[in-house]
Amino acid sequence: MQFGLFTFGDIGTNPATGDTIAAPQRLQYLVEEAELAEAVGLDVFGVGEHHRPDYAVSAPAVVLGAIAARTKRIRLSSAVTVLSSEDPVRAYQQFATVDGLSGGRAELMAGRGSFIESFPLFGYDLKDYDSLFEEKLELLLRIRQSAILNWKGTHTQTISQRGVFPRSVQEPLPVWIAVGGTTGSVVRAAQYGLPLALAIIGGQPAHFAPLIDLYKETYAKSGHPEDARQVAINCHTFIAPTTQEARDTFWPPYASVMTRIGRERGWPAMTRPQFDAACGPNGALLVGSPQEVADKIAAHRALFGHTRFAAQMSIGVVPQPALMRSIELFGSAVTPQFR
């Protein structure tokens, strides 16, 4: 099983310490986190795309390009690219460029996006939410299949016998589909034979098992070889030497983020008892000592049979020294149990 680290590049103020991280500093930290992730043996580093004031990254490929120049082995992924509001031609070119800079380590993880700011920003209508993604995914896959393109677009441009360059080092450029629990998205990934990345950020992980079963069944029925199938699970994760330290460090920034997002979406504010319950054996949060986190990863693997686990540790402004220690413990004390 592969292990990775995903981040959205959170910025703002830690409600417990009062420390503030602005975008320029956060971007520098991201490069340092990726270097550490590689040094402790992690396999993947992913950077998400957002167009909000609470995240530093709106252009993942640019950040990954900087990381490519400072690393040698670790794979570099978006987490995710909001393909619905992106030009697939440019998305392919950007990640083919990262692939070239990194010597063939780039991945593009495509998603519809759980935030909607990019749609009006780039002139798209939310009523086309599903059809935009479907058409743009098909165009992206056509681009990676052939350098010379003929394409009749509805939401996208029409292209007549034009080339898309540069080409990726990897043939084809790896494209994953990222989902948050939508059945249609799971089926689409399976039918195309694309790797699936499932984010579990709430509820009980066991409730997501039928989605993974559906993906595997549809993948097989679509005629794709089982040995090529890949499934990733992404969870909010934080590790410290003790359970109490992990929870007490992670709780203030995590609660701040979840309460802010919840206010936007009509959810109630998160409470500490809810947080502690989510950190328990049946909850969605992997927050605790190295052994506690390893035990939950093992339990998830028994549920899902996945081939990759990605930890998202910087939810809100986590103190940077604590975040770096969490990454180090992940690589030195958790992942060796599965190698």
Coordinates of C-alpha atoms in Angstrom, one line a residue:
M1 CA 0.0 0.0 0.0
Q2 CA 1.2 3.5 -0.9
F3 CA 1.1 6.3 1.7
G4 CA 0.7 10.0 1.0
L5 CA 0.2 13.4 2.4
F6 CA -2.5 15.8 1.0
T7 CA -2.9 19.5 1.8
F8 CA -5.1 22.4 0.8
G9 CA -2.5 25.0 2.0
D10 CA -4.7 26.4 4.8
I11 CA -3.9 29.9 5.9
G12 CA -5.3 32.2 8.7
T13 CA -5.0 32.3 12.5
N14 CA -4.7 29.5 15.0
P15 CA -7.5 30.2 17.5
A16 CA -5.5 28.7 20.4
T17 CA -2.1 30.2 19.8
G18 CA -2.9 33.3 17.9
D19 CA -0.3 32.5 15.3
T20 CA -1.1 33.7 11.8
I21 CA 0.2 32.1 8.5
A22 CA -0.3 34.1 5.3
A23 CA -0.1 32.7 1.8
P24 CA 3.6 33.4 1.0
Q25 CA 4.8 31.7 4.2
R26 CA 2.4 28.8 3.7
L27 CA 3.6 28.2 0.2
Q28 CA 7.2 28.0 1.5
Y29 CA 6.0 25.6 4.2
L30 CA 4.4 23.3 1.6
V31 CA 7.8 22.8 -0.1
E32 CA 9.4 22.0 3.2
E33 CA 6.6 19.5 4.1
A34 CA 7.0 17.8 0.7
E35 CA 10.8 17.5 1.3
L36 CA 10.2 16.0 4.7
A37 CA 7.5 13.6 3.4
E38 CA 10.0 12.3 0.8
A39 CA 12.7 12.0 3.5
V40 CA 10.6 9.9 5.8
G41 CA 9.6 7.5 2.9
L42 CA 6.1 8.7 1.9
D43 CA 5.1 7.9 -1.7
V44 CA 2.8 10.8 -2.7
F45 CA 2.4 14.5 -2.0
G46 CA -0.9 16.1 -3.1
V47 CA -1.9 19.8 -3.3
G48 CA -5.5 20.9 -3.6
E49 CA -7.1 23.7 -5.7
H50 CA -9.3 26.4 -4.1
H51 CA -10.3 29.9 -4.9
R52 CA -11.0 31.2 -1.4
P53 CA -9.3 33.5 1.1
D54 CA -8.6 30.6 3.6
Y55 CA -6.4 28.6 1.2
A56 CA -3.0 29.5 -0.4
V57 CA -3.2 27.3 -3.4
S58 CA -5.3 28.1 -6.5
A59 CA -2.7 26.8 -9.0
P60 CA -1.5 23.3 -7.8
A61 CA 0.7 22.7 -10.8
V62 CA 2.8 25.8 -10.0
V63 CA 3.3 24.6 -6.4
L64 CA 4.1 21.0 -7.6
G65 CA 6.6 22.4 -10.1
A66 CA 8.5 24.1 -7.2
I67 CA 8.4 20.8 -5.2
A68 CA 9.6 18.8 -8.2
A69 CA 12.8 20.9 -8.2
R70 CA 13.4 20.0 -4.5
T71 CA 12.6 16.3 -4.5
K72 CA 13.7 13.2 -6.4
R73 CA 11.3 10.3 -5.7
I74 CA 8.0 11.3 -4.3
R75 CA 5.0 11.3 -6.6
L76 CA 3.3 14.7 -7.1
S77 CA -0.5 15.0 -7.4
S78 CA -3.2 17.6 -7.4
A79 CA -5.8 16.9 -4.6
V80 CA -7.8 17.9 -6.5
T81 CA -7.9 19.8 -9.8
V82 CA -11.4 21.2 -10.1
L83 CA -11.9 20.0 -13.7
S84 CA -15.4 21.4 -14.1
S85 CA -14.1 25.0 -14.1
E86 CA -10.7 24.2 -15.7
D87 CA -9.7 24.1 -19.4
P88 CA -8.7 20.4 -20.0
V89 CA -6.1 21.5 -22.5
R90 CA -4.3 23.7 -20.0
A91 CA -4.7 21.1 -17.2
Y92 CA -3.0 18.5 -19.3
Q93 CA -0.2 20.9 -20.4
Q94 CA 0.4 22.0 -16.8
F95 CA 0.7 18.5 -15.5
A96 CA 2.7 17.2 -18.4
T97 CA 5.1 20.1 -17.6
V98 CA 5.3 18.9 -13.9
D99 CA 5.8 15.4 -15.2
G100 CA 8.7 16.6 -17.3
L101 CA 10.2 18.6 -14.4
S102 CA 9.9 15.7 -12.0
G103 CA 11.1 13.0 -14.3
G104 CA 7.7 11.3 -14.6
R105 CA 6.2 11.7 -11.1
A106 CA 3.1 13.8 -11.8
E107 CA -0.5 12.8 -11.3
L108 CA -3.7 14.7 -12.0
M109 CA -6.6 14.0 -9.6
A110 CA -9.8 15.3 -11.2
G111 CA -12.9 16.3 -9.1
R112 CA -16.1 18.2 -9.4
G113 CA -15.2 20.3 -6.4
S114 CA -17.0 20.6 -3.0
F115 CA -16.6 24.4 -3.1
I116 CA -18.3 26.4 -5.9
E117 CA -16.3 29.7 -6.0
S118 CA -14.4 28.7 -9.2
F119 CA -17.6 28.4 -11.2
P120 CA -18.7 32.1 -11.3
L121 CA -15.0 33.1 -11.2
F122 CA -14.3 31.5 -14.5
G123 CA -17.7 32.2 -16.1
Y124 CA -19.5 28.8 -15.6
D125 CA -23.1 28.2 -14.5
L126 CA -23.7 25.9 -11.6
K127 CA -26.7 24.4 -13.3
D128 CA -24.1 22.7 -15.6
Y129 CA -22.2 21.2 -12.6
D130 CA -22.5 17.6 -13.8
S131 CA -22.4 18.0 -17.5
L132 CA -19.3 20.3 -17.3
F133 CA -17.4 17.6 -15.5
E134 CA -18.5 14.8 -17.8
E135 CA -17.5 16.6 -21.0
K136 CA -14.2 18.0 -19.6
L137 CA -13.2 14.6 -18.3
E138 CA -13.8 13.0 -21.7
L139 CA -11.8 15.8 -23.4
L140 CA -8.9 15.3 -20.9
L141 CA -8.8 11.6 -21.5
R142 CA -8.8 12.2 -25.3
I143 CA -5.9 14.6 -24.9
R144 CA -3.8 12.2 -23.0
Q145 CA -4.6 9.5 -25.6
S146 CA -3.5 11.5 -28.6
A147 CA -1.3 14.5 -29.3
I148 CA -3.4 15.6 -32.3
L149 CA -7.0 16.4 -31.4
N150 CA -10.3 16.7 -33.2
W151 CA -13.0 17.6 -30.8
K152 CA -16.5 19.1 -31.0
G153 CA -17.3 20.9 -27.7
T154 CA -20.5 22.0 -26.1
H155 CA -19.2 23.5 -22.8
T156 CA -15.6 23.3 -24.2
Q157 CA -13.9 24.7 -27.2
T158 CA -14.1 22.9 -30.6
I159 CA -10.6 21.8 -31.7
S160 CA -9.8 20.8 -35.3
Q161 CA -6.6 18.9 -36.0
R162 CA -4.5 20.8 -33.4
G163 CA -1.7 19.4 -31.2
V164 CA -1.5 19.6 -27.4
F165 CA 2.1 19.9 -26.1
P166 CA 4.3 19.1 -24.3
R167 CA 3.5 15.4 -23.9
S168 CA 3.9 13.8 -20.5
V169 CA 6.9 11.6 -19.7
Q170 CA 4.5 8.9 -18.4
E171 CA 2.2 7.4 -21.1
P172 CA -0.5 7.9 -20.3
L173 CA -0.4 10.7 -17.7
P174 CA -2.0 9.2 -14.6
V175 CA -5.5 10.6 -14.0
W176 CA -7.4 9.8 -10.8
I177 CA -11.1 10.5 -10.1
A178 CA -11.7 12.1 -6.6
V179 CA -15.1 11.6 -5.0
G180 CA -16.8 12.5 -1.7
G181 CA -19.4 9.8 -1.8
T182 CA -21.5 10.4 -4.9
T183 CA -22.6 7.1 -6.5
G184 CA -22.6 8.5 -10.0
S185 CA -19.0 9.6 -9.7
V186 CA -17.9 6.2 -8.4
V187 CA -19.5 4.5 -11.3
R188 CA -18.0 6.9 -13.8
A189 CA -14.5 6.3 -12.5
A190 CA -15.0 2.5 -12.7
Q191 CA -16.5 2.6 -16.3
Y192 CA -13.5 4.6 -17.5
G193 CA -11.1 2.3 -15.7
L194 CA -9.6 5.2 -13.7
P195 CA -8.2 5.0 -10.2
L196 CA -10.6 6.1 -7.5
A197 CA -9.8 8.4 -4.5
L198 CA -12.5 8.6 -1.8
A199 CA -12.4 11.3 0.8
I200 CA -13.8 10.3 4.2
I201 CA -14.2 13.4 6.3
G202 CA -17.2 12.6 8.4
G203 CA -19.5 9.8 9.6
Q204 CA -18.4 6.2 10.1
P205 CA -16.0 4.8 7.5
A206 CA -17.9 1.5 7.4
H207 CA -20.8 3.3 5.7
F208 CA -18.5 4.0 2.7
A209 CA -17.7 0.3 2.1
P210 CA -20.6 -0.2 -0.3
L211 CA -19.3 2.6 -2.6
I212 CA -15.9 0.8 -2.8
D213 CA -17.7 -2.5 -3.5
L214 CA -19.7 -0.8 -6.2
Y215 CA -16.5 0.6 -7.8
K216 CA -14.9 -2.8 -7.9
E217 CA -18.0 -4.5 -9.3
T218 CA -18.5 -1.9 -12.0
Y219 CA -14.8 -1.9 -12.8
A220 CA -14.8 -5.6 -13.4
K221 CA -18.1 -5.5 -15.4
S222 CA -16.6 -2.8 -17.6
G223 CA -13.8 -5.2 -18.7
H224 CA -10.9 -3.6 -17.0
P225 CA -8.1 -5.8 -15.5
E226 CA -8.2 -6.3 -11.8
D227 CA -4.4 -5.9 -11.4
A228 CA -4.7 -2.3 -12.7
R229 CA -7.4 -1.2 -10.3
Q230 CA -6.3 1.4 -7.7
V231 CA -8.3 2.8 -4.7
A232 CA -7.1 5.6 -2.4
I233 CA -8.7 6.6 0.9
N234 CA -8.1 10.1 2.1
C235 CA -8.8 11.0 5.8
H236 CA -8.1 13.9 8.2
T237 CA -5.1 12.7 10.2
F238 CA -2.9 14.1 12.9
I239 CA -0.2 12.3 15.0
A240 CA 1.6 13.1 18.2
P241 CA 3.5 11.0 20.7
T242 CA 0.3 10.7 22.9
T243 CA -3.4 10.7 22.2
Q244 CA -4.1 13.7 24.4
E245 CA -1.4 15.8 22.7
A246 CA -2.6 14.9 19.3
R247 CA -6.2 15.8 20.0
D248 CA -5.4 19.0 22.0
T249 CA -3.2 20.3 19.2
F250 CA -5.5 19.4 16.3
W251 CA -8.8 20.3 17.9
P252 CA -8.7 24.2 17.8
P253 CA -7.7 24.7 14.1
Y254 CA -9.9 21.7 13.0
A255 CA -12.9 23.0 14.9
S256 CA -12.4 26.5 13.5
V257 CA -12.4 25.2 9.9
M258 CA -15.3 22.8 10.3
T259 CA -17.4 25.4 12.1
R260 CA -16.7 28.0 9.4
I261 CA -17.6 25.7 6.6
G262 CA -20.5 24.4 8.5
R263 CA -21.9 27.9 8.9
E264 CA -21.7 28.3 5.1
R265 CA -23.6 25.1 4.6
G266 CA -26.1 25.2 7.4
W267 CA -24.4 22.8 9.7
P268 CA -24.2 23.3 13.5
A269 CA -20.9 24.2 15.1
M270 CA -18.7 21.3 16.0
T271 CA -18.3 20.5 19.7
R272 CA -15.4 18.9 21.5
P273 CA -17.4 15.7 22.4
Q274 CA -18.3 15.3 18.7
F275 CA -14.6 15.7 17.8
D276 CA -13.5 13.2 20.5
A277 CA -16.1 10.7 19.3
A278 CA -14.9 11.1 15.7
C279 CA -11.4 10.3 16.9
G280 CA -12.6 7.0 18.4
P281 CA -12.3 3.5 16.8
N282 CA -15.4 3.9 14.6
G283 CA -15.0 7.6 13.7
A284 CA -13.6 9.3 10.6
L285 CA -10.7 11.1 12.2
L286 CA -7.3 9.5 12.5
V287 CA -6.0 11.6 15.4
G288 CA -3.9 10.1 18.1
S289 CA -0.7 8.3 18.8
P290 CA 1.2 6.5 16.0
Q291 CA -0.2 3.1 17.1
E292 CA -3.8 4.4 17.2
V293 CA -3.5 5.8 13.7
A294 CA -1.8 2.6 12.4
D295 CA -4.7 0.6 13.9
K296 CA -7.3 2.6 12.2
I297 CA -5.5 2.4 8.9
A298 CA -5.4 -1.3 9.3
A299 CA -9.1 -1.4 10.1
H300 CA -9.8 0.7 7.0
R301 CA -7.7 -1.6 4.8
A302 CA -9.8 -4.6 6.0
L303 CA -12.9 -2.6 5.0
F304 CA -11.9 -1.3 1.7
G305 CA -8.9 -3.2 0.4
H306 CA -7.4 0.0 -0.9
T307 CA -4.0 0.5 -2.4
R308 CA -3.2 4.0 -1.2
F309 CA -3.8 5.9 2.0
A310 CA -3.5 9.7 2.1
A311 CA -3.4 11.7 5.3
Q312 CA -4.6 15.3 5.3
M313 CA -3.0 16.9 8.4
S314 CA -3.0 20.7 8.0
I315 CA -6.7 21.4 8.6
G316 CA -6.6 25.1 9.5
V317 CA -3.5 26.6 10.9
V318 CA -1.8 23.8 12.8
P319 CA 1.4 24.9 14.5
Q320 CA 4.1 24.2 11.9
P321 CA 6.5 22.4 14.3
A322 CA 3.7 20.1 15.4
L323 CA 2.7 19.5 11.8
M324 CA 6.3 18.6 10.8
R325 CA 6.5 16.2 13.8
S326 CA 3.2 14.6 12.7
I327 CA 4.6 14.0 9.2
E328 CA 7.8 12.6 10.7
L329 CA 5.9 10.2 12.9
F330 CA 3.7 9.1 10.0
G331 CA 6.7 8.1 8.1
S332 CA 8.8 6.7 10.9
A333 CA 6.3 5.0 13.2
V334 CA 3.1 4.4 11.2
T335 CA 3.9 3.4 7.6
P336 CA 6.7 0.9 8.4
Q337 CA 4.0 -1.3 10.0
F338 CA 2.5 -1.8 6.5
R339 CA 5.7 -2.0 4.3

